[in-house]
């Protein structure tokens, strides 16, 4: 009801005064709070503005995209050449580090202004429960149970670290179940009561490895001989890498489209196919290492040899099976992994709208 009353007031205001070129002029459009404490409570700043038009204006909204920031203002008309204020309140809790927040101010006649608040939040001391929210069992807690190696280049080691703490009053023994050829694990055999520790996981793909694309590892951790509540999940993306060729642009990949849209398709339809063209714009042969399109009902196949000669091209046949897809909008990503040293991974968006 209040919303409709506000709309009615604005409509009446417009009928009485008409639509004008009303303009609000702020003394300052930005404010820096400096350094503030995360646990020190909300801080506020009052922005003053003047109506620089010949007609009254009404501020109808002042909002930020972040819930940590809110604005307080009056919806009463501001008369010509009069001054009014907007109070901006920022809550720093759970927002440590540097911050910058924009606020968007709008008036009934359509005028818009932007305000900016900024500063730096000094982090508060966090409890063990906050620092290690994942309860693994047997008194062990972890900061997280999922990490990513990011790009894993052949011949170069990548490391991932898990932080854990023993919250129990006894010593806990550790061991790992799974063994992956390219993974090495480094961790303490035991963790004393109240002690913190790190588990290091190192991934090393040999130069001659044929593994490309997504890397997914699920590692079971044993605490006192018992499986923890959650496994440790690590992923990455294996790409081609040859150190001496990193800055070489002799082989260069290009694609005809960045997005493949099948549009609306009926669920009873048979396979639908589209063609994506790949080009080698370099002067040396380009090797396509892998096509990765893993969603159920999606498929991608290269026509011809996986090596594209200099100046040549190949076609990738992208298919969908609507009967295997859920209703509504579906989106998957096709990853094309090649030995282009500058752009080893190209991602193509593949989408469709499945109708009954």
mmCIF file of C-alpha atoms in Angstrom:
data_model
loop_
_atom_site.group_PDB
_atom_site.id
_atom_site.type_symbol
_atom_site.label_atom_id
_atom_site.label_comp_id
_atom_site.label_asym_id
_atom_site.label_seq_id
_atom_site.Cartn_x
_atom_site.Cartn_y
_atom_site.Cartn_z
ATOM 1 C CA UNK A 1 0.000 0.000 0.000
ATOM 2 C CA UNK A 2 2.823 2.388 0.908
ATOM 3 C CA UNK A 3 4.399 1.790 -2.529
ATOM 4 C CA UNK A 4 1.162 2.765 -4.296
ATOM 5 C CA UNK A 5 0.848 5.880 -2.115
ATOM 6 C CA UNK A 6 4.362 6.949 -3.117
ATOM 7 C CA UNK A 7 3.506 6.464 -6.791
ATOM 8 C CA UNK A 8 0.347 8.523 -6.337
ATOM 9 C CA UNK A 9 2.266 11.352 -4.647
ATOM 10 C CA UNK A 10 4.809 11.416 -7.462
ATOM 11 C CA UNK A 11 2.056 11.416 -10.095
ATOM 12 C CA UNK A 12 0.267 14.310 -8.329
ATOM 13 C CA UNK A 13 3.539 16.215 -8.056
ATOM 14 C CA UNK A 14 4.097 15.818 -11.810
ATOM 15 C CA UNK A 15 0.575 17.024 -12.634
ATOM 16 C CA UNK A 16 0.948 20.103 -10.458
ATOM 17 C CA UNK A 17 4.454 21.141 -11.427
ATOM 18 C CA UNK A 18 4.877 19.416 -14.786
ATOM 19 C CA UNK A 19 8.019 17.711 -16.056
ATOM 20 C CA UNK A 20 11.009 20.026 -15.745
ATOM 21 C CA UNK A 21 14.740 19.972 -16.149
ATOM 22 C CA UNK A 22 15.154 19.643 -12.376
ATOM 23 C CA UNK A 23 18.748 19.069 -11.339
ATOM 24 C CA UNK A 24 20.402 18.152 -8.064
ATOM 25 C CA UNK A 25 23.884 19.447 -7.350
ATOM 26 C CA UNK A 26 25.915 17.671 -4.647
ATOM 27 C CA UNK A 27 28.595 19.517 -2.698
ATOM 28 C CA UNK A 28 30.685 16.332 -3.032
ATOM 29 C CA UNK A 29 29.792 13.159 -4.916
ATOM 30 C CA UNK A 30 32.276 10.983 -3.037
ATOM 31 C CA UNK A 31 33.476 10.322 0.489
ATOM 32 C CA UNK A 32 36.397 8.288 1.813
ATOM 33 C CA UNK A 33 35.921 6.882 5.323
ATOM 34 C CA UNK A 34 39.626 6.110 5.625
ATOM 35 C CA UNK A 35 40.454 3.046 7.715
ATOM 36 C CA UNK A 36 37.637 1.662 9.848
ATOM 37 C CA UNK A 37 37.352 -1.422 12.068
ATOM 38 C CA UNK A 38 35.346 -4.350 10.771
ATOM 39 C CA UNK A 39 33.821 -4.910 14.209
ATOM 40 C CA UNK A 40 33.425 -1.206 14.997
ATOM 41 C CA UNK A 41 29.829 -0.931 13.799
ATOM 42 C CA UNK A 42 28.288 0.992 10.910
ATOM 43 C CA UNK A 43 29.679 4.317 9.734
ATOM 44 C CA UNK A 44 27.692 7.050 8.027
ATOM 45 C CA UNK A 45 28.170 10.151 5.931
ATOM 46 C CA UNK A 46 25.723 12.873 4.991
ATOM 47 C CA UNK A 47 25.777 14.093 1.392
ATOM 48 C CA UNK A 48 24.316 17.587 0.912
ATOM 49 C CA UNK A 49 22.709 18.618 -2.375
ATOM 50 C CA UNK A 50 20.964 21.693 -3.785
ATOM 51 C CA UNK A 51 18.016 21.938 -6.161
ATOM 52 C CA UNK A 52 19.496 23.880 -9.074
ATOM 53 C CA UNK A 53 16.254 23.970 -11.089
ATOM 54 C CA UNK A 54 13.291 26.341 -11.197
ATOM 55 C CA UNK A 55 10.816 23.723 -10.005
ATOM 56 C CA UNK A 56 10.652 21.554 -6.883
ATOM 57 C CA UNK A 57 12.193 18.079 -7.094
ATOM 58 C CA UNK A 58 11.477 14.837 -5.256
ATOM 59 C CA UNK A 59 14.117 12.178 -4.573
ATOM 60 C CA UNK A 60 12.406 8.829 -5.144
ATOM 61 C CA UNK A 61 15.278 6.372 -4.732
ATOM 62 C CA UNK A 62 18.861 6.060 -3.558
ATOM 63 C CA UNK A 63 20.190 2.543 -3.645
ATOM 64 C CA UNK A 64 23.321 0.423 -3.828
ATOM 65 C CA UNK A 65 23.786 -3.052 -5.307
ATOM 66 C CA UNK A 66 25.429 -4.193 -2.044
ATOM 67 C CA UNK A 67 23.399 -4.970 1.063
ATOM 68 C CA UNK A 68 26.198 -3.495 3.200
ATOM 69 C CA UNK A 69 25.231 0.010 2.054
ATOM 70 C CA UNK A 70 21.924 1.809 2.506
ATOM 71 C CA UNK A 71 20.650 5.358 2.133
ATOM 72 C CA UNK A 72 18.220 7.444 4.177
ATOM 73 C CA UNK A 73 16.452 10.425 2.596
ATOM 74 C CA UNK A 74 13.190 12.388 2.599
ATOM 75 C CA UNK A 75 10.606 12.157 -0.161
ATOM 76 C CA UNK A 76 9.333 15.657 0.536
ATOM 77 C CA UNK A 77 9.690 18.099 -2.382
ATOM 78 C CA UNK A 78 12.908 20.125 -2.329
ATOM 79 C CA UNK A 79 12.127 23.685 -3.354
ATOM 80 C CA UNK A 80 14.251 25.620 -5.887
ATOM 81 C CA UNK A 81 17.644 26.708 -4.539
ATOM 82 C CA UNK A 82 17.008 24.753 -1.327
ATOM 83 C CA UNK A 83 19.362 22.262 0.279
ATOM 84 C CA UNK A 84 18.567 18.690 1.359
ATOM 85 C CA UNK A 85 20.573 15.675 2.471
ATOM 86 C CA UNK A 86 21.026 11.964 1.852
ATOM 87 C CA UNK A 87 22.567 9.912 4.644
ATOM 88 C CA UNK A 88 24.611 6.903 3.510
ATOM 89 C CA UNK A 89 25.282 4.108 5.996
ATOM 90 C CA UNK A 90 27.935 1.447 5.470
ATOM 91 C CA UNK A 91 28.189 -1.728 7.567
ATOM 92 C CA UNK A 92 31.774 -3.110 7.392
ATOM 93 C CA UNK A 93 31.046 -6.445 9.067
ATOM 94 C CA UNK A 94 32.311 -9.304 6.850
ATOM 95 C CA UNK A 95 33.786 -6.868 4.309
ATOM 96 C CA UNK A 96 37.502 -6.702 5.223
ATOM 97 C CA UNK A 97 39.954 -4.915 2.954
ATOM 98 C CA UNK A 98 39.548 -2.011 0.561
ATOM 99 C CA UNK A 99 36.010 -1.189 -0.554
ATOM 100 C CA UNK A 100 34.221 1.125 -2.974
ATOM 101 C CA UNK A 101 30.435 1.281 -3.252
ATOM 102 C CA UNK A 102 28.330 3.274 -5.693
ATOM 103 C CA UNK A 103 24.886 4.645 -4.873
ATOM 104 C CA UNK A 104 22.417 5.638 -7.541
ATOM 105 C CA UNK A 105 20.143 8.588 -6.780
ATOM 106 C CA UNK A 106 17.034 9.247 -8.881
ATOM 107 C CA UNK A 107 14.388 11.990 -8.805
ATOM 108 C CA UNK A 108 10.745 11.902 -9.881
ATOM 109 C CA UNK A 109 11.497 13.751 -13.121
ATOM 110 C CA UNK A 110 14.124 11.217 -14.199
ATOM 111 C CA UNK A 111 17.322 12.996 -13.161
ATOM 112 C CA UNK A 112 20.054 10.654 -11.923
ATOM 113 C CA UNK A 113 23.240 11.107 -9.940
ATOM 114 C CA UNK A 114 25.915 8.755 -8.598
ATOM 115 C CA UNK A 115 27.550 8.829 -5.183
ATOM 116 C CA UNK A 116 30.665 6.939 -4.157
ATOM 117 C CA UNK A 117 31.846 5.849 -0.732
ATOM 118 C CA UNK A 118 35.201 4.164 -0.209
ATOM 119 C CA UNK A 119 37.723 3.234 2.433
ATOM 120 C CA UNK A 120 39.567 0.334 3.980
ATOM 121 C CA UNK A 121 38.182 -2.100 6.539
ATOM 122 C CA UNK A 122 40.655 -3.323 9.141
ATOM 123 C CA UNK A 123 39.911 -7.055 9.616
ATOM 124 C CA UNK A 124 38.688 -8.262 12.979
ATOM 125 C CA UNK A 125 40.163 -11.304 14.682
ATOM 126 C CA UNK A 126 38.189 -14.334 13.577
ATOM 127 C CA UNK A 127 37.334 -17.325 15.710
ATOM 128 C CA UNK A 128 38.472 -20.837 14.790
ATOM 129 C CA UNK A 129 34.878 -21.654 13.796
ATOM 130 C CA UNK A 130 34.881 -18.787 11.308
ATOM 131 C CA UNK A 131 38.330 -19.570 9.938
ATOM 132 C CA UNK A 132 37.646 -23.303 9.663
ATOM 133 C CA UNK A 133 33.909 -23.738 8.943
ATOM 134 C CA UNK A 134 34.083 -27.256 7.428
ATOM 135 C CA UNK A 135 33.684 -29.932 10.126
ATOM 136 C CA UNK A 136 35.526 -33.015 8.861
ATOM 137 C CA UNK A 137 34.926 -35.065 11.997
ATOM 138 C CA UNK A 138 37.267 -36.489 14.657
ATOM 139 C CA UNK A 139 37.869 -32.924 15.796
ATOM 140 C CA UNK A 140 39.307 -31.790 12.448
ATOM 141 C CA UNK A 141 37.972 -28.663 10.748
ATOM 142 C CA UNK A 142 39.037 -27.194 7.408
ATOM 143 C CA UNK A 143 38.964 -23.721 5.896
ATOM 144 C CA UNK A 144 37.558 -25.331 2.733
ATOM 145 C CA UNK A 145 37.385 -28.784 1.194
ATOM 146 C CA UNK A 146 37.570 -27.633 -2.452
ATOM 147 C CA UNK A 147 40.491 -26.058 -4.330
ATOM 148 C CA UNK A 148 41.502 -25.478 -7.915
ATOM 149 C CA UNK A 149 44.905 -25.813 -9.534
ATOM 150 C CA UNK A 150 43.754 -23.545 -12.366
ATOM 151 C CA UNK A 151 45.718 -24.144 -15.570
ATOM 152 C CA UNK A 152 48.051 -27.118 -15.275
ATOM 153 C CA UNK A 153 50.827 -26.891 -17.858
ATOM 154 C CA UNK A 154 52.661 -29.995 -18.952
ATOM 155 C CA UNK A 155 56.076 -30.136 -17.358
ATOM 156 C CA UNK A 156 55.270 -27.614 -14.631
ATOM 157 C CA UNK A 157 54.156 -28.405 -11.075
ATOM 158 C CA UNK A 158 51.070 -26.739 -9.569
ATOM 159 C CA UNK A 159 50.329 -26.708 -5.858
ATOM 160 C CA UNK A 160 47.137 -26.547 -3.822
ATOM 161 C CA UNK A 161 47.029 -26.051 -0.057
ATOM 162 C CA UNK A 162 44.342 -27.026 2.444
ATOM 163 C CA UNK A 163 44.392 -25.470 5.919
ATOM 164 C CA UNK A 164 43.072 -27.557 8.821
ATOM 165 C CA UNK A 165 42.926 -27.396 12.618
ATOM 166 C CA UNK A 166 42.522 -29.994 15.346
ATOM 167 C CA UNK A 167 39.847 -28.670 17.717
ATOM 168 C CA UNK A 168 39.827 -31.799 19.869
ATOM 169 C CA UNK A 169 41.770 -32.452 23.075
ATOM 170 C CA UNK A 170 43.710 -35.388 21.618
ATOM 171 C CA UNK A 171 46.241 -35.977 18.859
ATOM 172 C CA UNK A 172 44.767 -36.948 15.473
ATOM 173 C CA UNK A 173 46.557 -39.097 12.882
ATOM 174 C CA UNK A 174 46.239 -38.316 9.165
ATOM 175 C CA UNK A 175 46.475 -40.367 5.975
ATOM 176 C CA UNK A 176 45.231 -40.218 2.381
ATOM 177 C CA UNK A 177 43.429 -43.062 0.568
ATOM 178 C CA UNK A 178 43.421 -42.214 -3.148
ATOM 179 C CA UNK A 179 46.570 -42.267 -5.199
ATOM 180 C CA UNK A 180 46.729 -40.450 -8.531
ATOM 181 C CA UNK A 181 49.906 -40.852 -10.631
ATOM 182 C CA UNK A 182 50.303 -37.109 -11.182
ATOM 183 C CA UNK A 183 49.498 -36.105 -7.574
ATOM 184 C CA UNK A 184 51.880 -35.954 -4.639
ATOM 185 C CA UNK A 185 50.717 -35.341 -1.073
ATOM 186 C CA UNK A 186 52.627 -33.670 1.752
ATOM 187 C CA UNK A 187 51.042 -33.523 5.211
ATOM 188 C CA UNK A 188 51.901 -34.176 8.852
ATOM 189 C CA UNK A 189 51.368 -37.701 10.126
ATOM 190 C CA UNK A 190 49.646 -36.339 13.235
ATOM 191 C CA UNK A 191 48.200 -33.055 14.448
ATOM 192 C CA UNK A 192 48.291 -32.215 18.136
ATOM 193 C CA UNK A 193 45.364 -30.889 20.132
ATOM 194 C CA UNK A 194 44.650 -27.284 19.150
ATOM 195 C CA UNK A 195 47.281 -27.313 16.381
ATOM 196 C CA UNK A 196 46.851 -25.902 12.898
ATOM 197 C CA UNK A 197 48.417 -27.517 9.840
ATOM 198 C CA UNK A 198 48.489 -27.444 6.042
ATOM 199 C CA UNK A 199 48.054 -30.258 3.533
ATOM 200 C CA UNK A 200 49.980 -29.704 0.296
ATOM 201 C CA UNK A 201 48.867 -31.316 -2.966
ATOM 202 C CA UNK A 202 51.161 -31.025 -5.964
ATOM 203 C CA UNK A 203 50.088 -31.884 -9.524
ATOM 204 C CA UNK A 204 52.772 -32.625 -12.098
ATOM 205 C CA UNK A 205 51.919 -33.721 -15.645
ATOM 206 C CA UNK A 206 54.951 -35.007 -17.575
ATOM 207 C CA UNK A 207 55.973 -33.303 -20.791
ATOM 208 C CA UNK A 208 54.833 -36.331 -22.794
ATOM 209 C CA UNK A 209 51.497 -36.722 -21.000
ATOM 210 C CA UNK A 210 48.452 -37.194 -23.238
ATOM 211 C CA UNK A 211 46.097 -35.795 -20.595
ATOM 212 C CA UNK A 212 44.313 -32.577 -21.524
ATOM 213 C CA UNK A 213 41.171 -30.815 -20.361
ATOM 214 C CA UNK A 214 39.391 -31.078 -17.023
ATOM 215 C CA UNK A 215 41.217 -32.613 -14.090
ATOM 216 C CA UNK A 216 38.989 -33.803 -11.257
ATOM 217 C CA UNK A 217 40.381 -35.380 -8.113
ATOM 218 C CA UNK A 218 38.424 -36.632 -5.112
ATOM 219 C CA UNK A 219 40.768 -37.389 -2.240
ATOM 220 C CA UNK A 220 39.559 -39.252 0.837
ATOM 221 C CA UNK A 221 41.234 -38.119 4.022
ATOM 222 C CA UNK A 222 41.469 -40.486 7.000
ATOM 223 C CA UNK A 223 41.470 -39.085 10.517
ATOM 224 C CA UNK A 224 42.389 -41.688 13.145
ATOM 225 C CA UNK A 225 41.710 -44.317 10.486
ATOM 226 C CA UNK A 226 38.181 -43.039 9.807
ATOM 227 C CA UNK A 227 36.981 -41.372 6.608
ATOM 228 C CA UNK A 228 36.292 -37.704 7.146
ATOM 229 C CA UNK A 229 32.760 -36.399 6.558
ATOM 230 C CA UNK A 230 33.778 -34.707 3.337
ATOM 231 C CA UNK A 231 36.456 -35.621 0.781
ATOM 232 C CA UNK A 232 38.973 -33.097 -0.493
ATOM 233 C CA UNK A 233 38.001 -32.029 -4.001
ATOM 234 C CA UNK A 234 40.604 -30.587 -6.356
ATOM 235 C CA UNK A 235 40.177 -29.655 -9.992
ATOM 236 C CA UNK A 236 42.144 -28.019 -12.754
ATOM 237 C CA UNK A 237 42.505 -27.745 -16.511
ATOM 238 C CA UNK A 238 45.385 -29.481 -18.272
ATOM 239 C CA UNK A 239 46.711 -27.440 -21.192
ATOM 240 C CA UNK A 240 49.536 -27.793 -23.689
ATOM 241 C CA UNK A 241 52.816 -26.193 -22.710
ATOM 242 C CA UNK A 242 56.281 -26.205 -24.151
ATOM 243 C CA UNK A 243 58.597 -23.747 -22.434
ATOM 244 C CA UNK A 244 60.554 -22.783 -25.534
ATOM 245 C CA UNK A 245 57.341 -22.004 -27.435
ATOM 246 C CA UNK A 246 55.533 -19.918 -24.836
ATOM 247 C CA UNK A 247 56.201 -16.611 -26.607
ATOM 248 C CA UNK A 248 55.924 -18.101 -30.080
ATOM 249 C CA UNK A 249 52.899 -17.039 -32.133
ATOM 250 C CA UNK A 250 53.667 -19.270 -35.110
ATOM 251 C CA UNK A 251 50.524 -21.346 -34.528
ATOM 252 C CA UNK A 252 47.425 -19.272 -33.724
ATOM 253 C CA UNK A 253 43.840 -20.446 -33.263
ATOM 254 C CA UNK A 254 40.742 -18.525 -34.372
ATOM 255 C CA UNK A 255 37.041 -19.476 -34.412
ATOM 256 C CA UNK A 256 34.127 -18.463 -36.609
ATOM 257 C CA UNK A 257 31.784 -17.886 -33.633
ATOM 258 C CA UNK A 258 32.065 -17.402 -29.882
ATOM 259 C CA UNK A 259 28.535 -18.627 -29.236
ATOM 260 C CA UNK A 260 26.418 -21.387 -30.789
ATOM 261 C CA UNK A 261 22.679 -20.811 -30.351
ATOM 262 C CA UNK A 262 20.272 -23.581 -31.323
ATOM 263 C CA UNK A 263 17.299 -21.433 -30.315
ATOM 264 C CA UNK A 264 13.933 -23.004 -29.492
ATOM 265 C CA UNK A 265 13.724 -26.769 -30.066
ATOM 266 C CA UNK A 266 10.970 -29.266 -29.284
ATOM 267 C CA UNK A 267 11.849 -32.009 -26.825
ATOM 268 C CA UNK A 268 10.666 -34.655 -29.323
ATOM 269 C CA UNK A 269 13.069 -33.473 -32.015
ATOM 270 C CA UNK A 270 15.910 -35.677 -33.157
ATOM 271 C CA UNK A 271 19.497 -34.501 -33.080
ATOM 272 C CA UNK A 272 20.204 -30.942 -34.134
ATOM 273 C CA UNK A 273 23.637 -29.947 -35.427
ATOM 274 C CA UNK A 274 25.624 -26.775 -36.051
ATOM 275 C CA UNK A 275 29.082 -26.309 -37.542
ATOM 276 C CA UNK A 276 31.852 -24.269 -35.931
ATOM 277 C CA UNK A 277 34.909 -23.420 -38.025
ATOM 278 C CA UNK A 278 38.440 -23.414 -36.627
ATOM 279 C CA UNK A 279 41.270 -21.540 -38.292
ATOM 280 C CA UNK A 280 45.030 -21.572 -37.939
ATOM 281 C CA UNK A 281 46.113 -18.017 -38.679
ATOM 282 C CA UNK A 282 49.756 -18.743 -37.890
ATOM 283 C CA UNK A 283 52.634 -19.981 -39.985
ATOM 284 C CA UNK A 284 53.133 -23.408 -38.332
ATOM 285 C CA UNK A 285 50.782 -26.391 -37.849
ATOM 286 C CA UNK A 286 48.283 -26.083 -34.993
ATOM 287 C CA UNK A 287 47.463 -29.193 -32.926
ATOM 288 C CA UNK A 288 43.979 -29.505 -31.415
ATOM 289 C CA UNK A 289 44.568 -31.480 -28.232
ATOM 290 C CA UNK A 290 41.012 -31.971 -27.022
ATOM 291 C CA UNK A 291 37.367 -30.990 -27.505
ATOM 292 C CA UNK A 292 35.480 -30.952 -24.229
ATOM 293 C CA UNK A 293 31.690 -30.661 -24.114
ATOM 294 C CA UNK A 294 30.537 -32.785 -21.203
ATOM 295 C CA UNK A 295 26.869 -31.957 -20.679
ATOM 296 C CA UNK A 296 24.378 -34.778 -21.215
ATOM 297 C CA UNK A 297 22.669 -34.375 -24.578
ATOM 298 C CA UNK A 298 25.574 -32.364 -26.030
ATOM 299 C CA UNK A 299 28.364 -33.544 -28.302
ATOM 300 C CA UNK A 300 31.255 -32.165 -30.349
ATOM 301 C CA UNK A 301 33.288 -33.913 -33.056
ATOM 302 C CA UNK A 302 36.097 -32.622 -35.241
ATOM 303 C CA UNK A 303 35.891 -33.347 -38.937
ATOM 304 C CA UNK A 304 39.226 -34.450 -40.322
ATOM 305 C CA UNK A 305 42.662 -34.534 -38.767
ATOM 306 C CA UNK A 306 43.311 -32.846 -35.420
ATOM 307 C CA UNK A 307 46.278 -30.933 -36.842
ATOM 308 C CA UNK A 308 45.465 -27.797 -38.825
ATOM 309 C CA UNK A 309 48.075 -26.712 -41.310
ATOM 310 C CA UNK A 310 49.221 -23.074 -41.468
ATOM 311 C CA UNK A 311 46.459 -20.959 -42.995
ATOM 312 C CA UNK A 312 44.082 -23.951 -42.930
ATOM 313 C CA UNK A 313 40.765 -24.658 -41.230
ATOM 314 C CA UNK A 314 38.715 -27.487 -39.754
ATOM 315 C CA UNK A 315 35.077 -27.938 -38.845
ATOM 316 C CA UNK A 316 33.650 -28.983 -35.494
ATOM 317 C CA UNK A 317 30.215 -30.580 -35.594
ATOM 318 C CA UNK A 318 28.265 -29.551 -32.482
ATOM 319 C CA UNK A 319 25.151 -31.604 -31.755
ATOM 320 C CA UNK A 320 22.343 -31.610 -29.227
ATOM 321 C CA UNK A 321 19.714 -34.243 -28.459
ATOM 322 C CA UNK A 322 16.628 -32.352 -27.221
ATOM 323 C CA UNK A 323 15.012 -35.530 -25.831
ATOM 324 C CA UNK A 324 17.903 -35.833 -23.341
ATOM 325 C CA UNK A 325 17.799 -32.199 -22.235
ATOM 326 C CA UNK A 326 15.670 -30.636 -19.465
ATOM 327 C CA UNK A 327 12.906 -28.199 -20.340
ATOM 328 C CA UNK A 328 13.773 -24.525 -20.506
ATOM 329 C CA UNK A 329 17.064 -22.769 -21.216
ATOM 330 C CA UNK A 330 20.138 -25.011 -21.249
ATOM 331 C CA UNK A 331 23.719 -23.806 -21.551
ATOM 332 C CA UNK A 332 27.000 -25.710 -21.789
ATOM 333 C CA UNK A 333 30.579 -24.731 -22.625
ATOM 334 C CA UNK A 334 32.699 -26.241 -25.340
ATOM 335 C CA UNK A 335 36.401 -26.078 -24.522
ATOM 336 C CA UNK A 336 38.866 -26.298 -27.387
ATOM 337 C CA UNK A 337 42.379 -27.057 -26.144
ATOM 338 C CA UNK A 338 45.245 -26.537 -28.576
ATOM 339 C CA UNK A 339 48.992 -25.920 -28.621
ATOM 340 C CA UNK A 340 48.539 -22.218 -29.333
ATOM 341 C CA UNK A 341 50.962 -20.822 -26.707
ATOM 342 C CA UNK A 342 49.108 -17.531 -26.413
ATOM 343 C CA UNK A 343 45.566 -18.915 -26.199
ATOM 344 C CA UNK A 344 45.686 -22.591 -25.177
ATOM 345 C CA UNK A 345 41.972 -22.727 -24.319
ATOM 346 C CA UNK A 346 39.071 -21.309 -26.314
ATOM 347 C CA UNK A 347 35.609 -21.482 -24.747
ATOM 348 C CA UNK A 348 32.445 -21.539 -26.878
ATOM 349 C CA UNK A 349 29.010 -21.058 -25.323
ATOM 350 C CA UNK A 350 26.432 -23.566 -26.576
ATOM 351 C CA UNK A 351 22.763 -22.911 -25.743
ATOM 352 C CA UNK A 352 19.226 -23.988 -26.568
ATOM 353 C CA UNK A 353 15.672 -23.502 -25.295
ATOM 354 C CA UNK A 354 13.865 -26.836 -24.966
ATOM 355 C CA UNK A 355 10.079 -26.685 -25.350
ATOM 356 C CA UNK A 356 7.402 -29.332 -24.847
#
